[in-house]
mmCIF file of C-alpha atoms in Angstrom:
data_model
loop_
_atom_site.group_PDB
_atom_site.id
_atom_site.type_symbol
_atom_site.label_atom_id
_atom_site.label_comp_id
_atom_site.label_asym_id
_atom_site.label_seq_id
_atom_site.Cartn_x
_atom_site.Cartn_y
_atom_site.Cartn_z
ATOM 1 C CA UNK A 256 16.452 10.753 3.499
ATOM 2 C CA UNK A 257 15.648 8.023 1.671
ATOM 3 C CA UNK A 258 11.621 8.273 2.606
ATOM 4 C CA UNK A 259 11.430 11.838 1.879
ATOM 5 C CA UNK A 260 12.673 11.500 -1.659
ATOM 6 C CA UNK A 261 10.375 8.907 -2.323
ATOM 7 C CA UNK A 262 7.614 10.259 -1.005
ATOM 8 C CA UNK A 263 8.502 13.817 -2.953
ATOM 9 C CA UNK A 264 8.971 11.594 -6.149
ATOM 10 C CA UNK A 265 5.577 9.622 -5.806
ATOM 11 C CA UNK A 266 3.701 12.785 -5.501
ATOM 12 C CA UNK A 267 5.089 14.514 -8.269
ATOM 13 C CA UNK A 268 4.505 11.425 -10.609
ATOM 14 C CA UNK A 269 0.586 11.926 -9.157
ATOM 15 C CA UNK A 270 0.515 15.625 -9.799
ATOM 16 C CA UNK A 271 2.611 15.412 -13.228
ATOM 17 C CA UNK A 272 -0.254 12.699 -14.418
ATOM 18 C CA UNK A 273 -3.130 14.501 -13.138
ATOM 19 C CA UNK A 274 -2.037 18.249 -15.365
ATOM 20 C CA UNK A 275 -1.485 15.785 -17.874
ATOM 21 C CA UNK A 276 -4.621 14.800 -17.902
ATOM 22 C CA UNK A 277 -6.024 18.481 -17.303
ATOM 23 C CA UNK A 278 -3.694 19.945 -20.043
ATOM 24 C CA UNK A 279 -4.722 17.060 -22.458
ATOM 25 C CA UNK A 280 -8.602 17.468 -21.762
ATOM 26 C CA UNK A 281 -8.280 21.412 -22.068
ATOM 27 C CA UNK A 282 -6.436 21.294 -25.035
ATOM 28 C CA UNK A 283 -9.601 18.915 -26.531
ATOM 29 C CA UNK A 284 -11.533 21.122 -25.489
ATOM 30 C CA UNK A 285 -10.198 23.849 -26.976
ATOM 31 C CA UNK A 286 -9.946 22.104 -30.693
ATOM 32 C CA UNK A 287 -12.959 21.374 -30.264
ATOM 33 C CA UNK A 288 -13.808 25.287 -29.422
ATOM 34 C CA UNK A 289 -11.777 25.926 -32.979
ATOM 35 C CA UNK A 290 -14.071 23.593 -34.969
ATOM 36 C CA UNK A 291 -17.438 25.020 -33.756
ATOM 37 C CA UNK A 292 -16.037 28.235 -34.272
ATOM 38 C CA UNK A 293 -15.530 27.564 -37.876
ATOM 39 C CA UNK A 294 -18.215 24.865 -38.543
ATOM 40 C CA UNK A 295 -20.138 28.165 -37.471
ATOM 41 C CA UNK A 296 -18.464 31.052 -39.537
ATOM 42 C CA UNK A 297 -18.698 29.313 -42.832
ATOM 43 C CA UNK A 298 -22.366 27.876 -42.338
ATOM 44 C CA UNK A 299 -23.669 31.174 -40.810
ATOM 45 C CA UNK A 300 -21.427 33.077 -42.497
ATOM 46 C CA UNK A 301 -20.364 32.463 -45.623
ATOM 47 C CA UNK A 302 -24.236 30.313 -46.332
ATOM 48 C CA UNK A 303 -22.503 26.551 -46.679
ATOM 49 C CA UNK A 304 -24.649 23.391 -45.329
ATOM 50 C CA UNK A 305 -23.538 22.630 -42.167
ATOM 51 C CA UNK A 306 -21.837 19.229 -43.587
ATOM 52 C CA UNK A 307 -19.955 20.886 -46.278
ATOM 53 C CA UNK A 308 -19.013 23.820 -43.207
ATOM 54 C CA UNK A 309 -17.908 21.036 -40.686
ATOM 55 C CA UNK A 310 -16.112 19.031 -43.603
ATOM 56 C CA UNK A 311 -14.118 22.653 -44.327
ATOM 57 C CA UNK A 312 -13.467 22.655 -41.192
ATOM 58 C CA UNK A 313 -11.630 19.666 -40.697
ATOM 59 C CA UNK A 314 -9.686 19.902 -43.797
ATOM 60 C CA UNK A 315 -8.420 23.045 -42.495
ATOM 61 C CA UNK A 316 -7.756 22.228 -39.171
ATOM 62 C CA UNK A 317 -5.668 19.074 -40.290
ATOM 63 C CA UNK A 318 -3.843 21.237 -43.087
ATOM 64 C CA UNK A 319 -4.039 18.837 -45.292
ATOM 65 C CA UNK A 320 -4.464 21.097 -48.895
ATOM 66 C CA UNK A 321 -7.987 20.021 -50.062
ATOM 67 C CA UNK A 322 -9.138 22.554 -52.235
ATOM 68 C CA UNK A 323 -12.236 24.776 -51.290
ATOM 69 C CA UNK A 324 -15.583 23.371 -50.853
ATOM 70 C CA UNK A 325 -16.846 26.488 -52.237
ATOM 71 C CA UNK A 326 -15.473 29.583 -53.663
ATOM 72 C CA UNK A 327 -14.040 32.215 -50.735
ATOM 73 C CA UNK A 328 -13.590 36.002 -50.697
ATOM 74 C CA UNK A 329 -11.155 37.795 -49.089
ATOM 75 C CA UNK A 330 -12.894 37.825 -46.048
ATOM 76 C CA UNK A 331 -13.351 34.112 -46.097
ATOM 77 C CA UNK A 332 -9.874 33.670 -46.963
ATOM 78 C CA UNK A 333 -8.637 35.294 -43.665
ATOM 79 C CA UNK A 334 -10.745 33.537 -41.751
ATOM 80 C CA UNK A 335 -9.588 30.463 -43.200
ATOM 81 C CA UNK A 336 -5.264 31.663 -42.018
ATOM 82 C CA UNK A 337 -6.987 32.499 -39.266
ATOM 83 C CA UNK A 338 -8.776 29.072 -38.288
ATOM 84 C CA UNK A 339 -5.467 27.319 -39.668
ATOM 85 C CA UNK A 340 -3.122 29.119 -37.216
ATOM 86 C CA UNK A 341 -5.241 28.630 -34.322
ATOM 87 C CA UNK A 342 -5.495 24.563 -35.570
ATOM 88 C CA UNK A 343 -1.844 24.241 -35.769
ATOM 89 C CA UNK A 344 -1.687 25.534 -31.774
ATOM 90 C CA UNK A 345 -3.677 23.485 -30.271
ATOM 91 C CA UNK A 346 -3.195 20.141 -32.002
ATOM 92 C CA UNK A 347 0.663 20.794 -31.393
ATOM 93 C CA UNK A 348 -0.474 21.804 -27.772
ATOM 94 C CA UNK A 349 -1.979 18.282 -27.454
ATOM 95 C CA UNK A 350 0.849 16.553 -29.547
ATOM 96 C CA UNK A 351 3.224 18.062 -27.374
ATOM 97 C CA UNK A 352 1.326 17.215 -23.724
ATOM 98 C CA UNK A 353 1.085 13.995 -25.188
ATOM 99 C CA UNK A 354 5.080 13.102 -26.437
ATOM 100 C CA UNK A 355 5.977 14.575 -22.909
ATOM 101 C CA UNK A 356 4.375 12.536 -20.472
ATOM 102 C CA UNK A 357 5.134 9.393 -22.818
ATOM 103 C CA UNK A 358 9.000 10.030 -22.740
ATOM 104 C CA UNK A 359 8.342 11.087 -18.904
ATOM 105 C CA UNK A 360 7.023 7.829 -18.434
ATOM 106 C CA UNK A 361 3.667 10.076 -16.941
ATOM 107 C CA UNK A 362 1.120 7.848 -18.303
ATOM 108 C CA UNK A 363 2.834 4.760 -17.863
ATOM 109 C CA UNK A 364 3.805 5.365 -13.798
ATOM 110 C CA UNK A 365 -0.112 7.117 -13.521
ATOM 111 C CA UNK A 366 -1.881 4.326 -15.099
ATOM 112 C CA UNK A 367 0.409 1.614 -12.677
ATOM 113 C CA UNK A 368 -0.706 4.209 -9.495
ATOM 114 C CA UNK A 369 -4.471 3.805 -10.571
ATOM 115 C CA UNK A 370 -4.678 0.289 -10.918
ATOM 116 C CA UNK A 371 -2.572 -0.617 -7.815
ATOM 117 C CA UNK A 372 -5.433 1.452 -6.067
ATOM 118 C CA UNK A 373 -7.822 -0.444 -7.368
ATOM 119 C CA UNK A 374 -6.565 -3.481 -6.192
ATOM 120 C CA UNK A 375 -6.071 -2.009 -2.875
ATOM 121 C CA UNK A 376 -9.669 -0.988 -2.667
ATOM 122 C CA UNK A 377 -10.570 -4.397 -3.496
ATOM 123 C CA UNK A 378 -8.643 -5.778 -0.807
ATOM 124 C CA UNK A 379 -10.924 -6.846 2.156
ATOM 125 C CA UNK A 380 -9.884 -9.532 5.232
ATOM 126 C CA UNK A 381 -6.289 -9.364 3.847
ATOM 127 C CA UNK A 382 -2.557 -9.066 5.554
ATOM 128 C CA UNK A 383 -0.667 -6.039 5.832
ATOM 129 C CA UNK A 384 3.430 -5.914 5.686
ATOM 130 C CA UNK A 385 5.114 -2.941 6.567
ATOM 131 C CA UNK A 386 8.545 -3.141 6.192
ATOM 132 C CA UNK A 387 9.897 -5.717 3.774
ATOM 133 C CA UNK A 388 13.579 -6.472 4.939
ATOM 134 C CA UNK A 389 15.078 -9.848 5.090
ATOM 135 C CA UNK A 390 12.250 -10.523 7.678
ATOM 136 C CA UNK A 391 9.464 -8.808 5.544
ATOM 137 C CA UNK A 392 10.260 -11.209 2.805
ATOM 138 C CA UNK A 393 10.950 -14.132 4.382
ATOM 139 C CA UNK A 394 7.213 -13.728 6.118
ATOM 140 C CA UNK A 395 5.596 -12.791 2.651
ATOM 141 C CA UNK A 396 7.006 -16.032 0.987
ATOM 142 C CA UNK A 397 5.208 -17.705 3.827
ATOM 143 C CA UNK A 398 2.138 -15.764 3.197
ATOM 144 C CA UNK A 399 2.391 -17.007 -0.656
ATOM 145 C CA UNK A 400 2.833 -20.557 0.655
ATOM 146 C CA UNK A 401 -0.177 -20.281 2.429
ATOM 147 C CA UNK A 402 -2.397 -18.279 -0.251
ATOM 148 C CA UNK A 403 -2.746 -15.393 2.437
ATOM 149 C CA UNK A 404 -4.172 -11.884 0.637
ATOM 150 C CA UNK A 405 -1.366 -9.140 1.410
ATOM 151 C CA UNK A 406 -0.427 -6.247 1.066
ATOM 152 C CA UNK A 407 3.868 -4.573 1.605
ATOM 153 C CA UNK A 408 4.907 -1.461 2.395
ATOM 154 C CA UNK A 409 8.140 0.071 2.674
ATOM 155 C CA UNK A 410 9.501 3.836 2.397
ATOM 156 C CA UNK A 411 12.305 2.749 0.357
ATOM 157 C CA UNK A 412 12.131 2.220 -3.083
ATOM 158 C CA UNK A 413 14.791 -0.739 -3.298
ATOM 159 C CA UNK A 414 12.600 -2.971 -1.119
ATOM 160 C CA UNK A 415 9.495 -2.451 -2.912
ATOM 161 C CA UNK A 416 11.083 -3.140 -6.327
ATOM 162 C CA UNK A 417 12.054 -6.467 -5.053
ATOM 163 C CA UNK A 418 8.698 -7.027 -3.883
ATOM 164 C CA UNK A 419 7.580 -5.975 -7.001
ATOM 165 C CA UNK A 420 9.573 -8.231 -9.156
ATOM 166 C CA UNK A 421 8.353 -11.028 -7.018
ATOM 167 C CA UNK A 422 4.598 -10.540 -7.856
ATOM 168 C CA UNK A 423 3.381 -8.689 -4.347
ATOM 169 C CA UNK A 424 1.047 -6.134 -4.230
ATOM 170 C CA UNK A 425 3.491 -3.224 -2.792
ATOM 171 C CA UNK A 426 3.491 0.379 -2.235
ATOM 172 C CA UNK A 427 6.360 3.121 -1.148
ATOM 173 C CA UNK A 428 5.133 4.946 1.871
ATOM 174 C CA UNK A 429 5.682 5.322 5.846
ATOM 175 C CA UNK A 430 3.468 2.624 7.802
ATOM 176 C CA UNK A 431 3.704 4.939 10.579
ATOM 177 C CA UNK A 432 1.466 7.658 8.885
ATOM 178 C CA UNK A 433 -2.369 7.478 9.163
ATOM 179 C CA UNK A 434 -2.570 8.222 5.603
ATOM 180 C CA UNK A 435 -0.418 5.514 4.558
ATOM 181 C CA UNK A 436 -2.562 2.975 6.483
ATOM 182 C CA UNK A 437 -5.488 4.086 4.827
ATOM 183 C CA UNK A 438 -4.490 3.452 1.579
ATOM 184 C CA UNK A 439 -3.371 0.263 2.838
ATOM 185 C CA UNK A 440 -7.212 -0.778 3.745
ATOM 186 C CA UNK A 441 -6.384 -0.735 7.374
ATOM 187 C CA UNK A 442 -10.250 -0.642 7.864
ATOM 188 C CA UNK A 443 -11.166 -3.783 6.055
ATOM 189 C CA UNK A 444 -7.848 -5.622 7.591
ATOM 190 C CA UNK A 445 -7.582 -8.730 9.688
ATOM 191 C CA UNK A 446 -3.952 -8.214 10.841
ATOM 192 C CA UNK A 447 -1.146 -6.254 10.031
ATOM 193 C CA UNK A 448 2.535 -7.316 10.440
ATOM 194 C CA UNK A 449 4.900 -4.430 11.842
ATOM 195 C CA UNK A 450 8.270 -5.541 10.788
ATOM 196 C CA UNK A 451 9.957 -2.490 10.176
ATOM 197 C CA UNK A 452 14.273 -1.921 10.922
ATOM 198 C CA UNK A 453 13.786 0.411 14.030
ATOM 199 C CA UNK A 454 11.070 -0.096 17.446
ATOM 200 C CA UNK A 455 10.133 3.079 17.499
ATOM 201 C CA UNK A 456 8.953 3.041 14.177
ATOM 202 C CA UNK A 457 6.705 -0.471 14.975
ATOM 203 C CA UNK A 458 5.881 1.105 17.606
ATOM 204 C CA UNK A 459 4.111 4.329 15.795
ATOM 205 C CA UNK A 460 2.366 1.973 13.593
ATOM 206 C CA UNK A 461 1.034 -0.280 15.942
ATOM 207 C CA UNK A 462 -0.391 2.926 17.751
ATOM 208 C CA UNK A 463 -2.025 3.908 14.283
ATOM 209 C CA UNK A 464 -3.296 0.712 13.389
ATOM 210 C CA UNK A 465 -5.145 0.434 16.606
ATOM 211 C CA UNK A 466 -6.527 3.590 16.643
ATOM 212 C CA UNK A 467 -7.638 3.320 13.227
ATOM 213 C CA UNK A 468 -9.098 0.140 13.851
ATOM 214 C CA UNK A 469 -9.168 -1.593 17.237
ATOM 215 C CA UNK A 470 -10.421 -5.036 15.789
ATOM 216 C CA UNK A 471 -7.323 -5.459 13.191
ATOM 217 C CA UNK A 472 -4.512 -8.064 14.937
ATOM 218 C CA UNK A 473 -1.257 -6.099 15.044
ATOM 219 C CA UNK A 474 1.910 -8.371 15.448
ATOM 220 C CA UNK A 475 5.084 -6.157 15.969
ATOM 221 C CA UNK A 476 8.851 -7.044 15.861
ATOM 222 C CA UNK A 477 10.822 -6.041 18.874
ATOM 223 C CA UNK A 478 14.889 -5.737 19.163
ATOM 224 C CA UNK A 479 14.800 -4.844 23.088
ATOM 225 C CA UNK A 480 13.080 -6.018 25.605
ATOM 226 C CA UNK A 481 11.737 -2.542 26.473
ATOM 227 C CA UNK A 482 10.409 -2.284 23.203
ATOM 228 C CA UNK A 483 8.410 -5.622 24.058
ATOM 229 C CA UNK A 484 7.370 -4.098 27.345
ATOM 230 C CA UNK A 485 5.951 -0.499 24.945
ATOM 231 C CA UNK A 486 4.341 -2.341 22.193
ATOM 232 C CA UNK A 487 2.746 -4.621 24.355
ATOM 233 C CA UNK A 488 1.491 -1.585 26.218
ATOM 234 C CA UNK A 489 0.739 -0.230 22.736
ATOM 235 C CA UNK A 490 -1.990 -2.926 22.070
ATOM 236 C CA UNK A 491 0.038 -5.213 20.235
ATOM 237 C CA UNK A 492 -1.503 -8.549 20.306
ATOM 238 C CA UNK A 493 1.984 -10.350 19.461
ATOM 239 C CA UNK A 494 5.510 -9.262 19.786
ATOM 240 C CA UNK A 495 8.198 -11.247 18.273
ATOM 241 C CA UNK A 496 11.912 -10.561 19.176
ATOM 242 C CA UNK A 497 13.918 -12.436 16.559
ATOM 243 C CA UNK A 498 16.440 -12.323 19.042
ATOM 244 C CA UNK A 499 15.237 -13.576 21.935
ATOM 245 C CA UNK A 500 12.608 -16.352 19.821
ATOM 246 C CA UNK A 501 16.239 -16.879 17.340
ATOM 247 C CA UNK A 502 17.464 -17.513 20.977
ATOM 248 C CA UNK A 503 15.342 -19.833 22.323
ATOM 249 C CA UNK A 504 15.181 -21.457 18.648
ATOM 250 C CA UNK A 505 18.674 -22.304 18.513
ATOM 251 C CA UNK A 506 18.603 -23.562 22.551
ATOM 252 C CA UNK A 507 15.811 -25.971 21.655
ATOM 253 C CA UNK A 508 17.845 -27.162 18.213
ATOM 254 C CA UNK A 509 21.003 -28.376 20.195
ATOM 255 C CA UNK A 510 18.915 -29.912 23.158
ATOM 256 C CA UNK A 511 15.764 -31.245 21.312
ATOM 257 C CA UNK A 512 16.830 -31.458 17.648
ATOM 258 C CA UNK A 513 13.901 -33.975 16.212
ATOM 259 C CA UNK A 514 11.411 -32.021 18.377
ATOM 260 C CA UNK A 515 12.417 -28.838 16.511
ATOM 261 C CA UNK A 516 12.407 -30.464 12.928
ATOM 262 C CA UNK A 517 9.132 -31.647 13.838
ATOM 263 C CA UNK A 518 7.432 -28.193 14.817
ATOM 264 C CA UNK A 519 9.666 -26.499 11.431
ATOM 265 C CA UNK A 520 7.907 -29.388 9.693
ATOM 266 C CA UNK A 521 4.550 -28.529 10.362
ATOM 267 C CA UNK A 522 4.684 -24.517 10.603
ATOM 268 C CA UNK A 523 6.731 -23.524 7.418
ATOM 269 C CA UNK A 524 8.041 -24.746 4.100
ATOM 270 C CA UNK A 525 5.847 -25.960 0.888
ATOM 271 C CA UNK A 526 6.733 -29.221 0.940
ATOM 272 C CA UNK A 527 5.049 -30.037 4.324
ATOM 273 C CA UNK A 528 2.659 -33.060 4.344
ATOM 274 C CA UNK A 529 1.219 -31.918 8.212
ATOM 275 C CA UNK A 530 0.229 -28.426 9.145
ATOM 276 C CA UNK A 531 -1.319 -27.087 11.985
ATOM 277 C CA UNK A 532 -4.575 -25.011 11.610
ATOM 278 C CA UNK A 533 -6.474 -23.157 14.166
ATOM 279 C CA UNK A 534 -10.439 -23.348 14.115
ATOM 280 C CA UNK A 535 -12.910 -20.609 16.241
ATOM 281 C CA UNK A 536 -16.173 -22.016 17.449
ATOM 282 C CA UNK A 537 -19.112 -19.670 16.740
ATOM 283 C CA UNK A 538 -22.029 -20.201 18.997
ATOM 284 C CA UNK A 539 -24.023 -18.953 15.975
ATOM 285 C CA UNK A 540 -22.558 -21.194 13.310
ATOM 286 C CA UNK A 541 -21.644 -24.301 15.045
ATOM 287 C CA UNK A 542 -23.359 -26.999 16.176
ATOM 288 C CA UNK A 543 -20.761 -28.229 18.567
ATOM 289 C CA UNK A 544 -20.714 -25.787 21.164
ATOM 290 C CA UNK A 545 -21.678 -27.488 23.958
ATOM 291 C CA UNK A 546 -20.693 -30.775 23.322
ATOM 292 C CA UNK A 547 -18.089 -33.054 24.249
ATOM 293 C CA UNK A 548 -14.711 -34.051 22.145
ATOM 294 C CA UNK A 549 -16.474 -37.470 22.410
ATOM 295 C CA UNK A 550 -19.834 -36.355 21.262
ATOM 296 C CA UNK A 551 -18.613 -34.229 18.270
ATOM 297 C CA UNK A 552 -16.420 -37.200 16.958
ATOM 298 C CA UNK A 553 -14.470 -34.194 15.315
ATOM 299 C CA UNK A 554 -11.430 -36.870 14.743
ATOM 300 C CA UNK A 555 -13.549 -39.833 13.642
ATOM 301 C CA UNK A 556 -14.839 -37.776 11.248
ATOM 302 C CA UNK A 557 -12.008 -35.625 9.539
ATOM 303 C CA UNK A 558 -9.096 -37.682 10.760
ATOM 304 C CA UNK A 559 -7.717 -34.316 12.563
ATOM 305 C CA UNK A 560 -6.314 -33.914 16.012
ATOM 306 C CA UNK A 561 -7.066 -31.989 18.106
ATOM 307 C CA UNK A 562 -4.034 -30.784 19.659
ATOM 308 C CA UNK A 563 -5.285 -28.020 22.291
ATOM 309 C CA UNK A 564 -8.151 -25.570 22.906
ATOM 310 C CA UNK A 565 -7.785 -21.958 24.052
ATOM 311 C CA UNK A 566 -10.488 -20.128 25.735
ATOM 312 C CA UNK A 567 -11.953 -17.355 25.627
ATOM 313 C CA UNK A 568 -10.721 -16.114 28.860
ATOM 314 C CA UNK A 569 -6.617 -16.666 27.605
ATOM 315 C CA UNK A 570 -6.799 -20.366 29.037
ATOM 316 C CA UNK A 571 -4.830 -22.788 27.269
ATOM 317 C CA UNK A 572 -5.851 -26.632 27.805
ATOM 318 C CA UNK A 573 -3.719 -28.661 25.816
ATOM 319 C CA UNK A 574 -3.826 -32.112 24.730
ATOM 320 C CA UNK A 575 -7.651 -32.011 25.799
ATOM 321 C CA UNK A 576 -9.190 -35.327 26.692
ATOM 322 C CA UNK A 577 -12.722 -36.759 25.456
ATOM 323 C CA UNK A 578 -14.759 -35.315 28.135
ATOM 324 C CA UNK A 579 -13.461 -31.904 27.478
ATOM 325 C CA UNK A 580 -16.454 -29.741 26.987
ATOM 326 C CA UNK A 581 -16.367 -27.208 23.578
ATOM 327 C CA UNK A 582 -17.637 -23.637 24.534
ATOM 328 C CA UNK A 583 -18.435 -20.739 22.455
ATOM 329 C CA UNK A 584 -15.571 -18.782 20.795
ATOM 330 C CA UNK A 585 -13.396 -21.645 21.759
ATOM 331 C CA UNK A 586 -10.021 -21.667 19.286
ATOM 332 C CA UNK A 587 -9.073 -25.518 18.410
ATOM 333 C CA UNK A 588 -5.516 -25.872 17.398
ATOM 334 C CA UNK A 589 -5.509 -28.833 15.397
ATOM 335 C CA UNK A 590 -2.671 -31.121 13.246
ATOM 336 C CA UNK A 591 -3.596 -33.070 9.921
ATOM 337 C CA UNK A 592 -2.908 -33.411 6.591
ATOM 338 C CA UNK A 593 -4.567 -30.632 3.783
ATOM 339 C CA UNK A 594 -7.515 -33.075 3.147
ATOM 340 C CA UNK A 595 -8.034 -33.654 6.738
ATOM 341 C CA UNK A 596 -7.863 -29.949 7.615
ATOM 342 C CA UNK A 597 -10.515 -29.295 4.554
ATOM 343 C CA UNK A 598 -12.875 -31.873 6.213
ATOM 344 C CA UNK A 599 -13.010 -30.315 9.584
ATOM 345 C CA UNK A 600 -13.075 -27.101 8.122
ATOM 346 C CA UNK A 601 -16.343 -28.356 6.129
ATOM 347 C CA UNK A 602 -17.418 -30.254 9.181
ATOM 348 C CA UNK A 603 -17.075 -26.782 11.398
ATOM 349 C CA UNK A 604 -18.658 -24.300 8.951
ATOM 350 C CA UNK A 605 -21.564 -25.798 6.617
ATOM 351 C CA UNK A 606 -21.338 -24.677 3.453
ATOM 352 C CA UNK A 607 -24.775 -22.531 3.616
ATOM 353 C CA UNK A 608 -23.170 -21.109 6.860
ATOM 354 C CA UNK A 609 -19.499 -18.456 6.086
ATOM 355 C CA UNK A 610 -16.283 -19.531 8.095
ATOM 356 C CA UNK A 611 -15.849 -16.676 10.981
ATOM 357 C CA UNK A 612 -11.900 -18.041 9.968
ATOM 358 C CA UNK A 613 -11.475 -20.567 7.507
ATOM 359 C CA UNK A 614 -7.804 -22.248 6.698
ATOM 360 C CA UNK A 615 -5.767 -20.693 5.221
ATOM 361 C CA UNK A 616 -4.227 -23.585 2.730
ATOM 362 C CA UNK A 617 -7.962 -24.491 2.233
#
């Protein structure tokens, strides 16, 4: 219900601003019809220089009592009721477009609309949200923490409000729609986050985030595990069940308590001093391929560990020794502080060479 009165309410707002516009520009245009009509008569007409005609003209149009610039006959005297009633219409034509969509808030709401889709359109390697419940926001605070680009959508209005208030780029509209994802830059997007209250609904927009664009990384939230099993079969390339991860959260907590405030340590918060960073090794922008963890000295020179290495077939290794051997499009899961992180990041990727992924804190 809730969706299609938004979605009824944004697009009148649109369609209210755009007649505005239309109404406003033909009512110029027809003043402006008015004063070339009588800039015309009284040159033409009744023989005035075209200054002294166009300066009639206006004094007539704006009613403000001037006397004439020059003597009028009857017939010029008409004319002149004539040119003054037609004045009075239009400018109170365009007075009154113009109170209306100020009280209606027209301008204000069309002039928000136009600039939040210019920031959308500017958007390029960014985050989408869809669905900004108590998850949405708790994974867009982490996304401010970490200086990610997003975007959040939600088809209610009460979510997107709060969003709003809290300085995120946000829209009202159904993820699931094609449209919607558009708008959203789903094209130009590295990943986008389905987090919405029902499955089905992840489910539809992980379906039309793939097909719109199979490289974008779509990470879904799942309440059942046969909505795991779907999205997965979807092309999901992550499904979360905060259930079942909550679960297994909680388990670890009560048996392995400093293990857990360890890993919370170094994956979320702002007041972290480690985080944890994975790097992908280009065979085109990186020197390392093909050398050892010995060889590359990665931790002798950033102070960085290198915690494991996945490859590009799925294989994890972890805790990799010095004699493991880096390959091409290998991901390196490393620990360190920010500076560290910034070193190996500048050690990886050479500044005259772009990051395929750089860090995000960095």
């Amino acid at each position: 219900m809730n969706k299609g009165i938004f979605a009824n309410s944004q697009a009148r707002i649109e369609q209210h601003y755009h007649q505005t516009q239309q109404q406003l520009l033909w009512g110029i245009i027809a003043l402006a019809g008015v004063f070339f009509t009588g800039t015309s008569w009284y040159h033409l007409v009744e023989g005035w220089r075209w200054l002294d005609a166009a300066y009639m003209t206006v004094i007539t149009l704006a009613t403000v009592g001037f006397m004439e610039i020059h003597p009028l006959g009857d017939r010029g005297r008409l004319f002149t009721i004539f040119l003054i009633l037609l004045g009075v219409v239009c400018i109170g034509y365009i007075v009154n477009r113009f109170t209306d969509a100020l009280i209606q808030g027209y301008f204000q709401e069309g002039l928000r609309l136009q600039q939040q889709r210019r920031l959308m359109d500017a958007l390029s390697k960014h985050y989408i949200l869809c669905g900004f419940g108590r998850m949405g926001q708790q994974i867009a605070a982490e996304f401010r923490l970490e200086g990610v680009s997003f975007v959040v959508a939600d088809a209610s209005p009460e979510p997107v409000q709060i969003a709003e208030q809290l300085g995120y780029l946000a829209i009202q509209a159904d993820a699931t729609l094609d449209e919607t994802l558009l708008k959203l830059g789903i094209e130009r997007a590295e990943c986008l986050i389905a987090a919405l209250p029902s499955d089905a609904e992840n489910l539809y927009t992980v379906i039309s985030a793939k097909a719109l664009n199979a490289n974008v990384r779509a990470i879904a939230r799942a309440s059942t595990e046969e909505a795991l099993k779907k999205l997965d079969r979807a092309g999901a390339d992550a499904v979360i069940s905060p259930y079942i991860t909550g679960g297994k959260r909680m388990a670890a907590a009560a048996l392995r308590p400093q293990v857990m405030d360890f890993v919370d340590g170094i994956l979320a918060g702002g007041d972290r001093t480690f985080y944890m960073e994975e790097f992908q090794l280009v065979a085109s922008t990186s020197n390392y391929v093909g050398q050892t963890l010995r060889d590359a000295k990665l931790r002798s020179q950033s102070g960085a560990l290198v915690l494991a290495i996945r490859r590009v077939d799925g294989a994890l290794i972890v805790g990799p020794t010095a004699d493991t051997l880096l390959q091409p499009d290998d991901h390196l899961i490393c620990l360190g502080t920010d500076d560290q992180l910034r070193r190996l990041n500048q050690i990886l990727y050479p500044v005259h060479r772009r990051s395929p992924r750089p860090p995000r804190h960095v």
